[in-house]
Amino acid sequence: QVQLVESGGGLVQAGGSLRLSCAASGIIFSASAMNWYRQAPGKQRELVASITSGLTTNYADSVKGRFTISRDNAKNTVYLQMNSLKPEDTAVYYCHTVRYIGAGASAYWGQGTQVTVSS
């Protein structure tokens, strides 16, 4: 089955950095687009960054220039490097992908990892 397992969250001061990791299994990782979402308390889940199998990346405006998404296909792992962190980055961060089978599609989510940025 498909599994996505995040790690690397924690508590950091404003201006600091963290690197999140998401280890994937049960998918053809090298052919899969991978995404990072986040959800702050009382707010909707939002797309933070995405990376395609061809290494095209996209970022939410709020994190452009500060966050970098990357992938290591040999390790079946996608990363989110977060620099210059702000208190408003505080959220649970989730790894996400979509698997397509014929005319169907299924979304998969990791369990989430907490990122807390103090002021």
Short mmCIF file of C-alpha atoms in Angstrom, two decimals:
data_model
loop_
_atom_site.label_atom_id
_atom_site.label_comp_id
_atom_site.label_asym_id
_atom_site.label_seq_id
_atom_site.Cartn_x
_atom_site.Cartn_y
_atom_site.Cartn_z
CA GLN A 1 0.00 0.00 0.00
CA VAL A 2 0.96 3.64 -0.35
CA GLN A 3 2.66 5.18 2.65
CA LEU A 4 4.06 8.67 3.15
CA VAL A 5 5.98 9.33 6.36
CA GLU A 6 7.08 12.85 7.28
CA SER A 7 9.82 13.81 9.68
CA GLY A 8 11.91 16.83 10.63
CA GLY A 9 9.40 19.11 12.28
CA GLY A 10 10.08 20.88 15.53
CA LEU A 11 10.32 24.16 17.38
CA VAL A 12 12.46 26.92 15.93
CA GLN A 13 12.90 30.65 16.49
CA ALA A 14 11.86 33.18 13.88
CA GLY A 15 14.58 33.48 11.27
CA GLY A 16 15.69 29.90 11.75
CA SER A 17 15.60 26.90 9.43
CA LEU A 18 14.22 23.37 9.29
CA ARG A 19 14.31 20.62 6.70
CA LEU A 20 11.32 18.32 6.40
CA SER A 21 11.56 14.87 4.83
CA CYS A 22 8.89 12.59 3.40
CA ALA A 23 9.72 8.96 2.70
CA ALA A 24 7.39 7.31 0.20
CA SER A 25 6.60 3.68 -0.51
CA GLY A 26 4.03 1.84 -2.60
CA ILE A 27 4.29 4.23 -5.55
CA ILE A 28 6.52 4.64 -8.56
CA PHE A 29 8.24 7.52 -6.86
CA SER A 30 10.31 8.77 -9.79
CA ALA A 31 7.14 9.15 -11.89
CA SER A 32 5.09 10.85 -9.18
CA ALA A 33 4.55 14.52 -8.50
CA MET A 34 5.03 15.26 -4.81
CA ASN A 35 3.52 18.06 -2.76
CA TRP A 36 3.80 19.70 0.64
CA TYR A 37 0.69 21.12 2.27
CA ARG A 38 0.28 22.78 5.64
CA GLN A 39 -2.60 23.44 7.97
CA ALA A 40 -2.57 25.97 10.79
CA PRO A 41 -5.10 25.80 13.65
CA GLY A 42 -8.51 27.01 12.53
CA LYS A 43 -7.41 27.42 8.91
CA GLN A 44 -7.85 25.50 5.68
CA ARG A 45 -5.13 23.22 4.43
CA GLU A 46 -3.03 25.00 1.80
CA LEU A 47 -0.57 23.90 -0.84
CA VAL A 48 2.93 25.10 0.03
CA ALA A 49 5.14 23.57 -2.65
CA SER A 50 5.09 20.97 -5.40
CA ILE A 51 7.64 19.18 -7.54
CA THR A 52 6.96 17.12 -10.65
CA SER A 53 8.77 14.06 -11.93
CA GLY A 54 10.55 16.43 -14.33
CA LEU A 55 11.70 18.62 -11.40
CA THR A 56 9.39 21.52 -12.16
CA THR A 57 8.64 23.33 -8.89
CA ASN A 58 5.91 25.66 -7.70
CA TYR A 59 5.51 27.56 -4.44
CA ALA A 60 2.85 29.46 -2.61
CA ASP A 61 3.51 33.20 -2.75
CA SER A 62 3.91 33.30 1.01
CA VAL A 63 6.97 31.02 0.94
CA LYS A 64 8.67 31.99 -2.34
CA GLY A 65 12.33 32.76 -1.82
CA ARG A 66 12.36 31.08 1.59
CA PHE A 67 11.37 27.44 0.99
CA THR A 68 12.86 24.94 -1.45
CA ILE A 69 11.32 21.61 -2.43
CA SER A 70 13.59 18.87 -3.77
CA ARG A 71 13.58 15.13 -4.28
CA ASP A 72 15.97 12.20 -4.20
CA ASN A 73 14.56 9.43 -6.36
CA ALA A 74 17.21 6.96 -5.19
CA LYS A 75 15.89 7.37 -1.65
CA ASN A 76 12.19 7.76 -2.55
CA THR A 77 12.22 10.93 -0.50
CA VAL A 78 11.00 14.48 -1.01
CA TYR A 79 12.32 17.36 1.10
CA LEU A 80 11.19 20.81 2.09
CA GLN A 81 14.00 23.13 3.12
CA MET A 82 12.52 26.01 5.11
CA ASN A 83 14.65 29.09 5.74
CA SER A 84 13.91 32.47 7.29
CA LEU A 85 10.98 30.98 9.14
CA LYS A 86 8.21 33.24 10.39
CA PRO A 87 5.62 32.68 13.13
CA GLU A 88 2.95 32.50 10.44
CA ASP A 89 4.67 29.38 9.09
CA THR A 90 3.52 27.53 12.21
CA ALA A 91 1.38 24.59 11.07
CA VAL A 92 1.22 20.86 10.62
CA TYR A 93 3.00 20.04 7.38
CA TYR A 94 1.76 17.15 5.23
CA CYS A 95 3.31 15.23 2.37
CA HIS A 96 0.91 14.45 -0.48
CA THR A 97 0.78 12.65 -3.81
CA VAL A 98 -1.78 11.37 -6.30
CA ARG A 99 -1.75 7.92 -7.88
CA TYR A 100 -3.50 7.45 -11.22
CA ILE A 101 -4.85 4.03 -12.23
CA GLY A 102 -6.75 3.97 -15.51
CA ALA A 103 -9.55 6.50 -15.29
CA GLY A 104 -9.28 6.70 -11.51
CA ALA A 105 -7.11 8.67 -9.12
CA SER A 106 -6.39 8.42 -5.40
CA ALA A 107 -4.84 11.00 -3.12
CA TYR A 108 -2.45 9.97 -0.36
CA TRP A 109 -1.36 11.90 2.72
CA GLY A 110 1.29 11.49 5.34
CA GLN A 111 0.53 11.72 9.04
CA GLY A 112 1.89 15.25 9.30
CA THR A 113 4.74 16.83 11.21
CA GLN A 114 4.39 19.86 13.48
CA VAL A 115 6.40 23.00 12.77
CA THR A 116 6.27 25.72 15.40
CA VAL A 117 8.03 29.06 14.89
CA SER A 118 8.36 31.28 17.93
CA SER A 119 8.72 35.05 17.86
#
